[in-house]
Structure formats: C-alpha cells, structure tokens
Amino acid sequence: MVASLQPGSFPFCAIVAPVSDESIAVLQQIEGPVSPSELVEILQRTIDEQRATFGPSGPVDQPAAARSAEEEERRRSAQRLRQEQDAAYMESLRKDQEKERSRKSHQQGAAIAIAKPRAGNELRPRRAGQASREPIKTTTQIRASPHKETAPSHRTEPNTKILIRFPNGERRQQSFHHTDTIREVYRYVDSLSIAGIGSYQFVRSYPRKTYGQQQLGMTLRDAGFYPTVTLYIEQLQ
C-alpha cells in the first residue's frame, strides 16, 4: 500500500476507506512530522467532512457517535479556552505598552526640565572674559556626562512576548527584545530545566513552520515573532 501511495516524506500517515471489495479511497495524506495535537485535529476534521459519505453505509454505532460528539465538544471547549487566553494575553500586552509609553513620556518631561536650568547656566558665563569661559565650559561638560549615562536604553526594554507550550501541557511566557535571536529563546527554555524534554525544536502552527539549529541566528522580528507569538516544543527522536 505504501508503494502505491508513493509518499514524498516520512513519517507518513494516510486515512483510507473501502469503496468496494477490491478497492479503497484515500481520504487524507499527512507527510512529515506533526505534533500530536495537530494530528488529532486533522483526523477529526477528516472524519467530520466524510461523515455524510459513511453515514448511510451501515447501522449507526451509538457509543461511537456519543464518543464523537463528546470529542467534538472537547475540541470546541479547547478552542474557546485558547481564544479567551489569547484575548487576555493581548489585553495584558496593551496595558504593558500603555505603561511603557507613560514612563517614556515622564522621562522625557524630566529631561526637558533638567535641560532648561542647565542652558541658563551656560549662557551666564559667556558674558565674562575669554579666560573665565573655558573653565565653565569644562564644568558643563563634566555635569552633562552623568545625565548622558543615565539616559534610558531602549535595548533593555523587552517588547516581544513569547508563549511557550511544552509537551506535558505546561506553559511559560517570557518577554524578549525584538532584536534578540532565536538562540536566546532556546537558552531560556534550557534554563527552566524541565525534565523529559531532551532534544527539541520550536514549531509555529498555522502555517506550520519549524525553528531549529539553522534559524538560531535569526532575530525575533525577522522570524515574525513581534509583538507576540505562541511556540510549541516538538521533541526530536
């Protein structure tokens, strides 16, 4: 059967159904690595799409129908939960951004208030002779240095939030700067020392894309992780 289907890559999964005593129909083919949750969703979607085709072919299995309805309800509940969590996450991010804008506005106002008296101090010595101007100019430069050093650094302000989902169902959220690389996200996960992970790679769903060793030097902005993203940990064999 595998030879007749001619899969392009492995692992390979096919969903088939009998058409007659001597032939079958291929309903769905899945090639390449997928997470367990994605595989379940694909199987469930295929069953739902083909339900009308297979319904009249035989008596209805009441226990199976009940299980299918229960599974569908669980899937819808999980989807609602994800939507609620995403909405709460976006609201939290919005509040954080408002706080950051307010803090920057306050710092800019304080810097302007400090600069005005300093400008007045620089104008008064210029009315004296040339001999007195040079020392005061030096003093002004010395006083300006601490202010320059204490100016806020935009590099230290994380503005990208990443939600990481582990195979055991655990979730962790961490903030990064958009110029950080994917290597920093790997280092964060490794620092958690969560047992049972082993070798792994990051996976982003819809559309599915993996981020492994070849993408370690990619920045979070270039990877499309800015301002938010959800990553799944996919264990490697």
GROMACS .gro file of C-alpha atoms in nm:
model
  237
    1MET     CA    1   0.000   0.000   0.000
    2VAL     CA    2   0.285   0.238   0.084
    3ALA     CA    3   0.439   0.178  -0.257
    4SER     CA    4   0.112   0.258  -0.431
    5LEU     CA    5   0.060   0.580  -0.234
    6GLN     CA    6   0.418   0.695  -0.304
    7PRO     CA    7   0.471   0.928  -0.004
    8GLY     CA    8   0.708   1.222  -0.054
    9SER     CA    9   0.849   1.219   0.301
   10PHE     CA   10   0.825   1.035   0.632
   11PRO     CA   11   0.669   0.990   0.879
   12PHE     CA   12   0.365   0.929   0.661
   13CYS     CA   13   0.001   0.874   0.757
   14ALA     CA   14  -0.292   0.801   0.528
   15ILE     CA   15  -0.666   0.777   0.601
   16VAL     CA   16  -0.841   0.533   0.367
   17ALA     CA   17  -1.192   0.396   0.330
   18PRO     CA   18  -1.326   0.094   0.136
   19VAL     CA   19  -1.506   0.174  -0.188
   20SER     CA   20  -1.572  -0.187  -0.287
   21ASP     CA   21  -1.443  -0.532  -0.202
   22GLU     CA   22  -1.138  -0.475  -0.423
   23SER     CA   23  -1.060  -0.103  -0.397
   24ILE     CA   24  -1.013   0.172  -0.140
   25ALA     CA   25  -1.024   0.553  -0.147
   26VAL     CA   26  -0.757   0.776   0.007
   27LEU     CA   27  -0.933   1.043   0.215
   28GLN     CA   28  -0.631   1.225   0.358
   29GLN     CA   29  -0.250   1.204   0.348
   30ILE     CA   30  -0.019   1.354   0.612
   31GLU     CA   31   0.351   1.376   0.535
   32GLY     CA   32   0.636   1.496   0.755
   33PRO     CA   33   0.650   1.549   1.133
   34VAL     CA   34   0.339   1.691   1.301
   35SER     CA   35   0.257   1.737   1.668
   36PRO     CA   36   0.003   1.504   1.836
   37SER     CA   37  -0.248   1.787   1.873
   38GLU     CA   38  -0.228   1.875   1.503
   39LEU     CA   39  -0.265   1.509   1.403
   40VAL     CA   40  -0.578   1.476   1.617
   41GLU     CA   41  -0.727   1.790   1.462
   42ILE     CA   42  -0.658   1.666   1.108
   43LEU     CA   43  -0.812   1.325   1.181
   44GLN     CA   44  -1.118   1.481   1.345
   45ARG     CA   45  -1.167   1.724   1.057
   46THR     CA   46  -1.142   1.443   0.801
   47ILE     CA   47  -1.398   1.234   0.989
   48ASP     CA   48  -1.636   1.531   1.011
   49GLU     CA   49  -1.602   1.600   0.638
   50GLN     CA   50  -1.664   1.235   0.543
   51ARG     CA   51  -1.943   1.172   0.796
   52ALA     CA   52  -2.216   1.226   0.535
   53THR     CA   53  -2.048   0.980   0.299
   54PHE     CA   54  -2.011   0.698   0.550
   55GLY     CA   55  -2.338   0.755   0.739
   56PRO     CA   56  -2.579   0.556   0.515
   57SER     CA   57  -2.335   0.268   0.461
   58GLY     CA   58  -2.437   0.080   0.774
   59PRO     CA   59  -2.611   0.098   1.112
   60VAL     CA   60  -2.511   0.384   1.340
   61ASP     CA   61  -2.280   0.291   1.622
   62GLN     CA   62  -2.441   0.470   1.916
   63PRO     CA   63  -2.139   0.450   2.151
   64ALA     CA   64  -1.911   0.570   1.872
   65ALA     CA   65  -2.148   0.856   1.791
   66ALA     CA   66  -2.158   0.957   2.156
   67ARG     CA   67  -1.781   0.949   2.177
   68SER     CA   68  -1.754   1.156   1.861
   69ALA     CA   69  -1.996   1.417   1.997
   70GLU     CA   70  -1.806   1.428   2.325
   71GLU     CA   71  -1.475   1.470   2.142
   72GLU     CA   72  -1.621   1.749   1.930
   73GLU     CA   73  -1.741   1.929   2.242
   74ARG     CA   74  -1.397   1.895   2.400
   75ARG     CA   75  -1.237   2.035   2.086
   76ARG     CA   76  -1.473   2.333   2.084
   77SER     CA   77  -1.412   2.393   2.455
   78ALA     CA   78  -1.036   2.387   2.398
   79GLN     CA   79  -1.073   2.631   2.111
   80ARG     CA   80  -1.283   2.868   2.325
   81LEU     CA   81  -1.025   2.844   2.602
   82ARG     CA   82  -0.743   2.930   2.360
   83GLN     CA   83  -0.940   3.228   2.231
   84GLU     CA   84  -1.005   3.353   2.585
   85GLN     CA   85  -0.638   3.312   2.678
   86ASP     CA   86  -0.527   3.494   2.363
   87ALA     CA   87  -0.768   3.780   2.439
   88ALA     CA   88  -0.639   3.805   2.797
   89TYR     CA   89  -0.282   3.798   2.670
   90MET     CA   90  -0.345   4.081   2.422
   91GLU     CA   91  -0.514   4.289   2.694
   92SER     CA   92  -0.213   4.237   2.922
   93LEU     CA   93   0.021   4.337   2.640
   94ARG     CA   94  -0.184   4.651   2.570
   95LYS     CA   95  -0.164   4.757   2.935
   96ASP     CA   96   0.212   4.696   2.940
   97GLN     CA   97   0.255   4.910   2.631
   98GLU     CA   98   0.048   5.191   2.785
   99LYS     CA   99   0.264   5.180   3.098
  100GLU     CA  100   0.579   5.192   2.885
  101ARG     CA  101   0.454   5.494   2.689
  102SER     CA  102   0.363   5.672   3.013
  103ARG     CA  103   0.707   5.601   3.159
  104LYS     CA  104   0.886   5.732   2.849
  105SER     CA  105   0.671   6.047   2.849
  106HIS     CA  106   0.756   6.109   3.215
  107GLN     CA  107   1.128   6.060   3.149
  108GLN     CA  108   1.123   6.298   2.853
  109GLY     CA  109   0.945   6.564   3.061
  110ALA     CA  110   1.202   6.526   3.339
  111ALA     CA  111   1.490   6.554   3.090
  112ILE     CA  112   1.347   6.878   2.947
  113ALA     CA  113   1.301   7.023   3.296
  114ILE     CA  114   1.667   6.947   3.378
  115ALA     CA  115   1.794   7.084   3.045
  116LYS     CA  116   1.632   7.430   3.086
  117PRO     CA  117   1.824   7.540   3.404
  118ARG     CA  118   2.142   7.394   3.258
  119ALA     CA  119   2.103   7.605   2.942
  120GLY     CA  120   2.067   7.918   3.158
  121ASN     CA  121   2.385   7.833   3.348
  122GLU     CA  122   2.575   7.805   3.019
  123LEU     CA  123   2.460   8.148   2.895
  124ARG     CA  124   2.567   8.349   3.202
  125PRO     CA  125   2.944   8.268   3.185
  126ARG     CA  126   2.959   8.377   2.819
  127ARG     CA  127   2.916   8.739   2.925
  128ALA     CA  128   3.251   8.730   3.111
  129GLY     CA  129   3.600   8.740   2.954
  130GLN     CA  130   3.762   8.468   2.745
  131ALA     CA  131   3.971   8.349   3.041
  132SER     CA  132   3.664   8.268   3.251
  133ARG     CA  133   3.471   8.093   2.972
  134GLU     CA  134   3.699   7.790   2.931
  135PRO     CA  135   3.677   7.653   3.290
  136ILE     CA  136   3.299   7.690   3.296
  137LYS     CA  137   3.272   7.509   2.964
  138THR     CA  138   3.469   7.219   3.111
  139THR     CA  139   3.241   7.210   3.417
  140THR     CA  140   2.935   7.199   3.193
  141GLN     CA  141   3.076   6.902   3.005
  142ILE     CA  142   3.151   6.715   3.327
  143ARG     CA  143   2.799   6.772   3.454
  144ALA     CA  144   2.649   6.660   3.127
  145SER     CA  145   2.822   6.322   3.139
  146PRO     CA  146   2.619   6.166   3.425
  147HIS     CA  147   2.295   6.272   3.258
  148LYS     CA  148   2.405   6.110   2.935
  149GLU     CA  149   2.491   5.786   3.111
  150THR     CA  150   2.158   5.766   3.290
  151ALA     CA  151   1.951   5.812   2.974
  152PRO     CA  152   1.718   5.514   2.928
  153SER     CA  153   1.840   5.243   2.696
  154HIS     CA  154   1.580   5.116   2.452
  155ARG     CA  155   1.775   4.790   2.426
  156THR     CA  156   1.682   4.696   2.783
  157GLU     CA  157   1.307   4.732   2.726
  158PRO     CA  158   1.160   4.396   2.616
  159ASN     CA  159   0.878   4.440   2.365
  160THR     CA  160   0.816   4.088   2.237
  161LYS     CA  161   0.619   3.832   2.440
  162ILE     CA  162   0.651   3.462   2.361
  163LEU     CA  163   0.416   3.194   2.499
  164ILE     CA  164   0.586   2.852   2.501
  165ARG     CA  165   0.381   2.529   2.524
  166PHE     CA  166   0.555   2.213   2.645
  167PRO     CA  167   0.462   1.854   2.553
  168ASN     CA  168   0.342   1.791   2.911
  169GLY     CA  169   0.086   2.071   2.880
  170GLU     CA  170   0.285   2.323   3.081
  171ARG     CA  171   0.301   2.682   2.955
  172ARG     CA  172   0.560   2.953   3.014
  173GLN     CA  173   0.558   3.314   2.897
  174GLN     CA  174   0.869   3.532   2.866
  175SER     CA  175   0.945   3.879   2.729
  176PHE     CA  176   1.231   3.942   2.485
  177HIS     CA  177   1.359   4.229   2.275
  178HIS     CA  178   1.272   4.212   1.906
  179THR     CA  179   1.644   4.221   1.818
  180ASP     CA  180   1.715   3.911   2.028
  181THR     CA  181   1.777   3.592   1.833
  182ILE     CA  182   1.600   3.257   1.846
  183ARG     CA  183   1.910   3.129   2.028
  184GLU     CA  184   1.804   3.340   2.331
  185VAL     CA  185   1.465   3.165   2.338
  186TYR     CA  186   1.641   2.825   2.339
  187ARG     CA  187   1.860   2.940   2.626
  188TYR     CA  188   1.555   3.048   2.823
  189VAL     CA  189   1.386   2.708   2.777
  190ASP     CA  190   1.707   2.525   2.873
  191SER     CA  191   1.737   2.736   3.189
  192LEU     CA  192   1.397   2.607   3.307
  193SER     CA  193   1.543   2.254   3.342
  194ILE     CA  194   1.208   2.087   3.273
  195ALA     CA  195   1.252   1.708   3.285
  196GLY     CA  196   1.179   1.482   2.990
  197ILE     CA  197   1.231   1.731   2.706
  198GLY     CA  198   1.564   1.611   2.559
  199SER     CA  199   1.635   1.726   2.204
  200TYR     CA  200   1.367   1.954   2.064
  201GLN     CA  201   1.282   2.226   1.819
  202PHE     CA  202   1.029   2.510   1.815
  203VAL     CA  203   0.720   2.479   1.597
  204ARG     CA  204   0.479   2.753   1.495
  205SER     CA  205   0.140   2.639   1.366
  206TYR     CA  206  -0.092   2.788   1.105
  207PRO     CA  207   0.105   2.800   0.887
  208ARG     CA  208   0.331   2.533   1.030
  209LYS     CA  209   0.699   2.627   1.046
  210THR     CA  210   0.989   2.487   1.246
  211TYR     CA  211   1.277   2.679   1.402
  212GLY     CA  212   1.583   2.465   1.469
  213GLN     CA  213   1.961   2.490   1.453
  214GLN     CA  214   1.963   2.666   1.115
  215GLN     CA  215   1.749   2.953   1.249
  216LEU     CA  216   1.940   3.019   1.576
  217GLY     CA  217   2.088   3.346   1.446
  218MET     CA  218   1.754   3.483   1.318
  219THR     CA  219   1.615   3.782   1.510
  220LEU     CA  220   1.267   3.760   1.660
  221ARG     CA  221   1.145   4.041   1.433
  222ASP     CA  222   1.277   3.866   1.119
  223ALA     CA  223   1.110   3.543   1.236
  224GLY     CA  224   0.775   3.725   1.267
  225PHE     CA  225   0.757   3.685   1.647
  226TYR     CA  226   0.699   4.058   1.709
  227PRO     CA  227   0.499   4.160   1.911
  228THR     CA  228   0.353   3.822   2.020
  229VAL     CA  229   0.376   3.455   1.922
  230THR     CA  230   0.292   3.109   2.054
  231LEU     CA  231   0.558   2.838   2.006
  232TYR     CA  232   0.520   2.462   2.060
  233ILE     CA  233   0.809   2.241   2.170
  234GLU     CA  234   0.841   1.939   1.941
  235GLN     CA  235   1.067   1.664   2.072
  236LEU     CA  236   1.317   1.510   1.830
  237GLN     CA  237   1.398   1.141   1.813
   0.00000   0.00000   0.00000
